[in-house]
Coordinates of C-alpha atoms and ligand atoms in Angstrom, one line a residue:
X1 CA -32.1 -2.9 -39.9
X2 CA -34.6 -4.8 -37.6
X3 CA -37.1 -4.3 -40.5
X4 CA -34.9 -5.7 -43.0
X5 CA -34.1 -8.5 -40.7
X6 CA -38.0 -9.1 -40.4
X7 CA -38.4 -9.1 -44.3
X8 CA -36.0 -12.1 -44.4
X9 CA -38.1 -14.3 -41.9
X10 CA -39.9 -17.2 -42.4
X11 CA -42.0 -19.3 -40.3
X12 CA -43.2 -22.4 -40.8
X13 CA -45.1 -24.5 -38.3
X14 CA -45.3 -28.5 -38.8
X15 CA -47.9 -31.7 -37.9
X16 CA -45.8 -34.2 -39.0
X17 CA -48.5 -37.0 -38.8
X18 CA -48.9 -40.3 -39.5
X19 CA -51.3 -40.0 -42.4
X20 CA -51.5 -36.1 -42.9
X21 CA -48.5 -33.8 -42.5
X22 CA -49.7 -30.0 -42.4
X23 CA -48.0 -26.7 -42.7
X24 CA -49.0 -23.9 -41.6
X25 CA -46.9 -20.1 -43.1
X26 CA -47.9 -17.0 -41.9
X27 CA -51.2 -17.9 -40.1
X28 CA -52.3 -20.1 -43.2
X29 CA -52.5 -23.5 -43.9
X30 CA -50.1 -23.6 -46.9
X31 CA -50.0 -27.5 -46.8
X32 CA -52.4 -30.1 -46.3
X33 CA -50.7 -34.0 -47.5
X34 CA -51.1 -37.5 -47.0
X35 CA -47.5 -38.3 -45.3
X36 CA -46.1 -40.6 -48.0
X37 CA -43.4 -40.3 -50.6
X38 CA -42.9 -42.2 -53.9
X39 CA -39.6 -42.8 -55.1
X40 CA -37.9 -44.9 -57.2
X41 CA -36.8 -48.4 -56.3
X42 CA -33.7 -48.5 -57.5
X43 CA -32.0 -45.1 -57.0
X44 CA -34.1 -44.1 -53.9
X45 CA -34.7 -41.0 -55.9
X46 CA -38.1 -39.0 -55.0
X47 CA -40.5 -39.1 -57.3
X48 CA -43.4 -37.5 -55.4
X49 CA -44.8 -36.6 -52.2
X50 CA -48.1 -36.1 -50.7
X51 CA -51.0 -36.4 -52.5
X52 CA -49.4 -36.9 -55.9
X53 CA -47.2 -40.0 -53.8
X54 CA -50.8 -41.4 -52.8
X55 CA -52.1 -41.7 -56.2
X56 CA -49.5 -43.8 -56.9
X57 CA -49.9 -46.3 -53.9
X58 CA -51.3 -49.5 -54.3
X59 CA -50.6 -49.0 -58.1
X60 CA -46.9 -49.2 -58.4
X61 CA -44.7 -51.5 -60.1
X62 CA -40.7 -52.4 -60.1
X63 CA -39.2 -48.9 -60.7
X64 CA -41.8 -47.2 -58.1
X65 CA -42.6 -47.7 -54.2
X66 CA -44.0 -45.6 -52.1
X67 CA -43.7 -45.1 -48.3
X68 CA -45.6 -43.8 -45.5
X69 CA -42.6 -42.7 -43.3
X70 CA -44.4 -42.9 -40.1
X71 CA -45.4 -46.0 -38.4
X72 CA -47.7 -46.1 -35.4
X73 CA -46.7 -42.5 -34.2
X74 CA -43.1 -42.5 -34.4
X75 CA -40.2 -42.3 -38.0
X76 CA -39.9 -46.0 -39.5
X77 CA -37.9 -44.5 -42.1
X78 CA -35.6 -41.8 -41.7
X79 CA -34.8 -41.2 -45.2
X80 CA -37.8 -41.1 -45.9
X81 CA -38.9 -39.2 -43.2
X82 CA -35.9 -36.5 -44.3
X83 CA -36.9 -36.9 -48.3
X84 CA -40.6 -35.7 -47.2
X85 CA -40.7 -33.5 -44.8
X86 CA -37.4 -31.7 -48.0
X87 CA -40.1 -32.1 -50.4
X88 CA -43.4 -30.8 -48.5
X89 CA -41.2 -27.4 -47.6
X90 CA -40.2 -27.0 -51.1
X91 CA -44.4 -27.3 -52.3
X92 CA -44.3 -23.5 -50.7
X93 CA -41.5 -22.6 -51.6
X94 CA -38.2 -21.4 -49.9
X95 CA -37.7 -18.0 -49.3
X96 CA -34.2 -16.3 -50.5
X97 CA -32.5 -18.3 -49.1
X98 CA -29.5 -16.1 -47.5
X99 CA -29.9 -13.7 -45.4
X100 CA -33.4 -15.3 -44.2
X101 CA -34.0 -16.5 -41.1
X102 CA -36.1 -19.9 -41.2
X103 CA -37.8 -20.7 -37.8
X104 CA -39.6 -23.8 -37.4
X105 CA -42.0 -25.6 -34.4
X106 CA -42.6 -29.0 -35.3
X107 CA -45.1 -31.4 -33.9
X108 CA -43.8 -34.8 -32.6
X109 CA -45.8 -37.8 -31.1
X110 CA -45.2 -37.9 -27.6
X111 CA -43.6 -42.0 -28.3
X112 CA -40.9 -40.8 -30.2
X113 CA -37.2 -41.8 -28.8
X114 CA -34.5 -39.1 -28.4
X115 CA -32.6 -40.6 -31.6
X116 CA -35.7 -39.6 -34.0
X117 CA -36.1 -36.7 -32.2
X118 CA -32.6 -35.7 -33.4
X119 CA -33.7 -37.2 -37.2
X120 CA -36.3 -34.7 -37.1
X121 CA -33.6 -32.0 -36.3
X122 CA -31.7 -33.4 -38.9
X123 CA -34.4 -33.0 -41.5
X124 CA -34.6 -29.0 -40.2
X125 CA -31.2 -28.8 -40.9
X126 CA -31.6 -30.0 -44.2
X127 CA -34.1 -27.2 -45.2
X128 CA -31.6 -24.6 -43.5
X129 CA -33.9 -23.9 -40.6
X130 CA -31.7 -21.2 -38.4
X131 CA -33.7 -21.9 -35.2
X132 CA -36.0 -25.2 -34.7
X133 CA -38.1 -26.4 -32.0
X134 CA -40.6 -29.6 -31.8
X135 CA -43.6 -29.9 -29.8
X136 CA -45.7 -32.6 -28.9
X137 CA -48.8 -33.4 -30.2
X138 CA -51.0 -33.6 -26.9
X139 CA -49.9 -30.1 -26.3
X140 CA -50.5 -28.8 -29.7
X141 CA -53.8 -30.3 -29.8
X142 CA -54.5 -29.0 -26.9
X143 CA -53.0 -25.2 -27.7
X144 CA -55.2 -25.5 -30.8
X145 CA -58.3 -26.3 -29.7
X146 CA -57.7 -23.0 -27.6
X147 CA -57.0 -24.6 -23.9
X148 CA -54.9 -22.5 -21.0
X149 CA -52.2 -25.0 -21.3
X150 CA -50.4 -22.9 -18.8
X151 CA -52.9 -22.6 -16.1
X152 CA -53.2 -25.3 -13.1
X153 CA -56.5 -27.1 -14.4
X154 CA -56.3 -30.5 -15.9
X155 CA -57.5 -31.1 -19.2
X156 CA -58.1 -34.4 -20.8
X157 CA -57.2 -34.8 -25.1
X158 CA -57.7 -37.7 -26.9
X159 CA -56.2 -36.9 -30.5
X160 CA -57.0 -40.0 -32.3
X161 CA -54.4 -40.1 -36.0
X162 CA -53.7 -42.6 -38.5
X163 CA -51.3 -44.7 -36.5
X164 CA -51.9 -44.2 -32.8
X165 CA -54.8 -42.2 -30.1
X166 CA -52.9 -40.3 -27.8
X167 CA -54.7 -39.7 -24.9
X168 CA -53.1 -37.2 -22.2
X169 CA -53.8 -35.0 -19.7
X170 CA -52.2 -31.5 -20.0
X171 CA -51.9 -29.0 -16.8
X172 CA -49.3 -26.2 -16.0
X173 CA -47.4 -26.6 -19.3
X174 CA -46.8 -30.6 -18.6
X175 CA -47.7 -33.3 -19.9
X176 CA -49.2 -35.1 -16.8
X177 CA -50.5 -38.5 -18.1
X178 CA -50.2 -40.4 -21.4
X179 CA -52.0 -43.8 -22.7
X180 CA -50.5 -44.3 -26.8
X181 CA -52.5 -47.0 -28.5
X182 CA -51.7 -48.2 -31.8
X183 CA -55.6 -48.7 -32.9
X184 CA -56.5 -45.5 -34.5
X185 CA -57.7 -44.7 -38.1
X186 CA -55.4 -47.0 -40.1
X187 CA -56.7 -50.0 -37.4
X188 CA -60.3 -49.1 -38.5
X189 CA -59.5 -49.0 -42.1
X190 CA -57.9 -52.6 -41.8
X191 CA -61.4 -53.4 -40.2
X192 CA -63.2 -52.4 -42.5
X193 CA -61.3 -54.4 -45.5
X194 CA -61.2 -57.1 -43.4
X195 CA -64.8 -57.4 -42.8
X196 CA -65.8 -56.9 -46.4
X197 CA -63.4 -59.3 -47.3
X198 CA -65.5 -62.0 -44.3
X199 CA -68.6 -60.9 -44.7
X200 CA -68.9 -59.7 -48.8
X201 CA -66.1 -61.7 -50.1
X202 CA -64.6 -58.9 -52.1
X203 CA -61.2 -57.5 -52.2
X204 CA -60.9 -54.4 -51.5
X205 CA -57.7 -51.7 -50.9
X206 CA -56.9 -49.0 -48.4
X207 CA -58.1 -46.2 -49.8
X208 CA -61.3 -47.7 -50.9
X209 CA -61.5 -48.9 -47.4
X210 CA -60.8 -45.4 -46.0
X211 CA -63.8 -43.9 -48.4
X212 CA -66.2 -46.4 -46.8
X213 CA -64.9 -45.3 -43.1
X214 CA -65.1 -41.4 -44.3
X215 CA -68.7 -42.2 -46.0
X216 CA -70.6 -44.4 -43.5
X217 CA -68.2 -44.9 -41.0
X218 CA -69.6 -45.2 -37.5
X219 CA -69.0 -46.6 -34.0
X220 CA -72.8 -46.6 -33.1
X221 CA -75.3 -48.8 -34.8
X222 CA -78.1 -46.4 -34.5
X223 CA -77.0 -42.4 -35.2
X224 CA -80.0 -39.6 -35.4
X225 CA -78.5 -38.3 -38.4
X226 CA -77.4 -41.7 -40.8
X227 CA -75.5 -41.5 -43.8
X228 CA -76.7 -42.7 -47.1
X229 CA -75.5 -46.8 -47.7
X230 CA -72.5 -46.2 -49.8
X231 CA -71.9 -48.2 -53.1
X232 CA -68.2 -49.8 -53.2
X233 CA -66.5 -51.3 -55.9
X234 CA -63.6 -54.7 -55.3
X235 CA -62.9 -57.9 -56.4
X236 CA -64.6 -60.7 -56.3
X237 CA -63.1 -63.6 -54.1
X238 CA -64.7 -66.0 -56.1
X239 CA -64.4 -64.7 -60.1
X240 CA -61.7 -62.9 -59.5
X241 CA -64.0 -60.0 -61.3
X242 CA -64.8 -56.4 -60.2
X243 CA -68.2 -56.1 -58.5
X244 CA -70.2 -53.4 -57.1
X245 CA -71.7 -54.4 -53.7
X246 CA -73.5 -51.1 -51.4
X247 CA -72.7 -50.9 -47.6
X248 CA -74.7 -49.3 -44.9
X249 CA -73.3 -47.2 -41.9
X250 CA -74.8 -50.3 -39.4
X251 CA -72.4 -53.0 -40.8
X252 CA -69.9 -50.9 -40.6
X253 CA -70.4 -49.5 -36.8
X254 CA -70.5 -53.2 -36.3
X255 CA -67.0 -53.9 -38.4
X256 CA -65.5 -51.4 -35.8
X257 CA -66.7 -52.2 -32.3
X258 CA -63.8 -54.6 -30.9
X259 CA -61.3 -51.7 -31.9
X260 CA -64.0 -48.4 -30.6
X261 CA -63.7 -50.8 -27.8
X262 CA -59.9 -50.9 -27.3
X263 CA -60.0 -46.9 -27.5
X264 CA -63.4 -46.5 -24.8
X265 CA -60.2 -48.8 -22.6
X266 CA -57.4 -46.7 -22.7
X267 CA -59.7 -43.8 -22.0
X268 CA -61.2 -45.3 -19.1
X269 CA -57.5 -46.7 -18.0
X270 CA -56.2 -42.7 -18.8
X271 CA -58.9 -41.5 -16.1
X272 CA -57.9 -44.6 -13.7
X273 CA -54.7 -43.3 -13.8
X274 CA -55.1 -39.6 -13.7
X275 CA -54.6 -37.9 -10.0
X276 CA -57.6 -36.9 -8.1
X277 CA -57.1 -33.8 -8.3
X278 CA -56.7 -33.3 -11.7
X279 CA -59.4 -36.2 -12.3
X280 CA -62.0 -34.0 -10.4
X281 CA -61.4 -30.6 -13.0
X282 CA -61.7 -33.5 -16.0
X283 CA -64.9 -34.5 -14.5
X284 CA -65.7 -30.6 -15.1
X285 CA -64.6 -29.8 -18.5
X286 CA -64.8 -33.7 -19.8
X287 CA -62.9 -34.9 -22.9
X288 CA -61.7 -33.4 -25.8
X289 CA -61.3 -35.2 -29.4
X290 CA -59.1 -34.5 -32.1
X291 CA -57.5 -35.9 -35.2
X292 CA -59.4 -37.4 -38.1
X293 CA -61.0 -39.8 -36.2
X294 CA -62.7 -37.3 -34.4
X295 CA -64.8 -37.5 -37.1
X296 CA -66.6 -41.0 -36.6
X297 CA -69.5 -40.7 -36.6
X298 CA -71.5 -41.2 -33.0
X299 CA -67.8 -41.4 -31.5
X300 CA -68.3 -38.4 -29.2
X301 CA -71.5 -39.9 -27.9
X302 CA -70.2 -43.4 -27.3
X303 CA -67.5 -42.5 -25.6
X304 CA -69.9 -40.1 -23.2
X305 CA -71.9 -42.9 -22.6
X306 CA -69.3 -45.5 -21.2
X307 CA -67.5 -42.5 -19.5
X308 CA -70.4 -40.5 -18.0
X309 CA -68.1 -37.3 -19.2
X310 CA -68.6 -34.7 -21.2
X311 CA -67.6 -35.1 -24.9
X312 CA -66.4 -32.0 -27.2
X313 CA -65.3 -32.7 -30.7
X314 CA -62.3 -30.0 -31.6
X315 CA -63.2 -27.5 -34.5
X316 CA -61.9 -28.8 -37.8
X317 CA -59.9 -31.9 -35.4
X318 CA -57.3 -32.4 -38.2
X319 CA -56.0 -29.1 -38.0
X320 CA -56.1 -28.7 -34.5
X321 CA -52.3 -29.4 -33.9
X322 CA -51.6 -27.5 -36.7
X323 CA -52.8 -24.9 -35.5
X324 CA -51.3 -25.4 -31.8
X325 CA -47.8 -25.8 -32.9
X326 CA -48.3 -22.6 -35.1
X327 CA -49.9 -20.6 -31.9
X328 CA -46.3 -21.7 -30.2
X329 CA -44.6 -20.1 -33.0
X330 CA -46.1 -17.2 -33.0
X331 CA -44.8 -16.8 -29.6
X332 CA -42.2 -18.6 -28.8
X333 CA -40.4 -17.4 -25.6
X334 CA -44.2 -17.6 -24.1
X335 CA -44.3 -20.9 -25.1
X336 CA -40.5 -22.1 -24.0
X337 CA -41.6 -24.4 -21.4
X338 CA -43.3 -26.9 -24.0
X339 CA -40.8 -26.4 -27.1
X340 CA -38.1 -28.9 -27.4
X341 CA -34.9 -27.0 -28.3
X342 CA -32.2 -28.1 -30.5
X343 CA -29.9 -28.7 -27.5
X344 CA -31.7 -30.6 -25.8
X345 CA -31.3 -34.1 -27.3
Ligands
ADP401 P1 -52.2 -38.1 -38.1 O1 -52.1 -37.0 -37.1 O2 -51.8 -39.4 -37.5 O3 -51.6 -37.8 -39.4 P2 -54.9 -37.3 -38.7 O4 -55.3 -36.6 -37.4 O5 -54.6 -36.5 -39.8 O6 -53.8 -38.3 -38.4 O7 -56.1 -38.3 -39.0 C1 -56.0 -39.1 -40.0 C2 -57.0 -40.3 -39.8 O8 -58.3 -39.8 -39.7 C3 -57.0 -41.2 -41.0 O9 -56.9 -42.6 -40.5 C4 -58.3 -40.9 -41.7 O10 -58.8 -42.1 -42.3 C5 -59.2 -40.6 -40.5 N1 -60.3 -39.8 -40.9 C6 -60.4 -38.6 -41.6 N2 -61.6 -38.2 -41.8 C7 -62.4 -39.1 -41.2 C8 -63.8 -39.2 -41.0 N3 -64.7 -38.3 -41.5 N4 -64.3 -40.3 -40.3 C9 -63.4 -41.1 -39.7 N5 -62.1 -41.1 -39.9 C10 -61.6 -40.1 -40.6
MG402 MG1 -51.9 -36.0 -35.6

């Protein structure tokens, strides 16, 4: 019996994230989306979600819109919220769907009120999840970089996403300290159109924006290993026709100071407000970085630099909550004191 009962389970674990949602099913990562949805304007109907929603963005007309659900770190739109979170579950595929258990973890940010939390529960209840918990993402990040989350040392994660850097420091299970900022990845993407807009006078849109950031994004003017000037393509203020201008990885580190510079704040404000005890293991094991803006290049050495810390970049830093929340699945009653249970808000 307790083997049938076994065949009939599936897990799933959840980032729901401002700009990436990921899933991860049996130790895998079965899904790996932008966290948008397309639908259409006048029935609210779904159209698409994930990536297929993102090719559509910036390109639709009257019958389509598309939505990024998530706002700085916590639901702006429930519906949508509901719709994708419905539609990213049914990319892998339901299980039969009597007789199997469906257990879910899913990862929240830390900002979110008790009334989304609930949404979120909602949208479990929607996929028939039998048992759900949620997480949040400081702890996650810091279960999936591999941390002793339960142990009595303080450790410092700054998980920096599309809408918000979290930065908190996590010790016996708690969440001891958190700064939320809303400059993060979507802050340096506006940046970057905004500055080629000044500086180039071309028009240019997110996602071309967000190439230029993945291709020679920076938040150093001088990196030992510099990316190749990148060619971009917009429209000219002037004309009003498309012309090809090539950016190098110095403008850009330039394009993004004031907001590196609002992030190197909360950090230091994080550690001002971080007891001494704690502080003084930090000042040991230094910071750790996740999310995709991780990624910037120089980032872990400016930050060192104003902080006189230690820097470690997380392995693959957009998966690492991912993985976290799916390490707290796998083990649940371990893990109790950070899950959020369904009776609880
Ligand atoms: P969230 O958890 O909010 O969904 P993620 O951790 O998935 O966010 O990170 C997404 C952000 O990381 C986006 O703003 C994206 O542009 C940015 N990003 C991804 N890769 C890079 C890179 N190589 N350099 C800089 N930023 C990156
Ligand atoms: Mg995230």
């Amino acid at each position: 019996m307790m083997k049938l009962f076994g065949l009939f389970k599936q897990e799933l674990a959840i980032d729901l994230g401002t700009a990436n949602t990921l899933i991860i099913q049996d130790g895998e990562v079965v899904v790996d989306e932008p966290s948008i949805v397309a639908s259409n304007r006048r029935t609210d109907e779904t159209i698409a979600v994930g990536r297929k929603a993102m090719q559509m963005h910036e390109k639709t007309h009257e019958e389509i819109k598309t939505i990024r659900p998530l706002k700085d770190g916590v639901i702006a739109d429930f519906k949508a919220a509901e719709n994708m979170i419905e539609g990213m579950i049914r990319m892998i595929g339901r299980k039969r769907r009597f007789f199997t258990h469906l257990k879910m973890v899913i990862c929240i940010p830390s900002g979110i009120t008790e009334v989304e939390k609930r949404a979120v529960f909602d949208s479990a209840d929607h996929v028939d999840s039998k048992e759900t918990y949620l997480i949040y993402e400081p702890m996650a990040a810091a279960l999936g970089i591999g941390l002793d989350v339960e142990e009595p040392v303080g450790n410092m994660i700054i998980d920096i996403g599309g809408g918000t850097t979290e930065i908190a420091v996590i010790a016996l299970s708690g969440i001891v300290t958190d700064q939320s900022i809303r400059t993060a990845g979507d802050e340096l993407t506006n940046d970057i159109m905004g500055y080629m807009k000044r500086q180039h006078n071309i028009l240019i849109g997110e996602r071309t924006a967000e190439q230029i950031k993945i291709h020679v994004g920076a938040a150093l003017p001088e990196l030992e290993h510099p990316p190749e000037d990148f060619a971009v393509n917009g429209r000219d203020l002037m004309t009003g026709i498309p012309k090809q201008i090539t950016v190098s990885y110095q403008e850009i580190a330039g394009a993004l100071d004031e907001s590196i510079t609002a992030i190197e704040e909360a950090v230091l404000r994080a550690l001002e407000a971080t007891p001494p005890e704690l502080a003084s293991d930090i000042y040991r094991t230094g910071l750790y970085l996740t999310g995709g803006g991780a990624l910037l290049r120089g980032l872990d050495k400016r930050i060192a630099s104003k902080t006189k810390l230690p820097v470690h970049i997380a392995d693959d830093p957009l998966r690492a909550v991912v993985r976290g929340t799916s390490a707290a699945l796998a083990d649940t009653d371990r893990y109790m004191p950070i899950l959020i249970p369904r009776g609880s808000v």
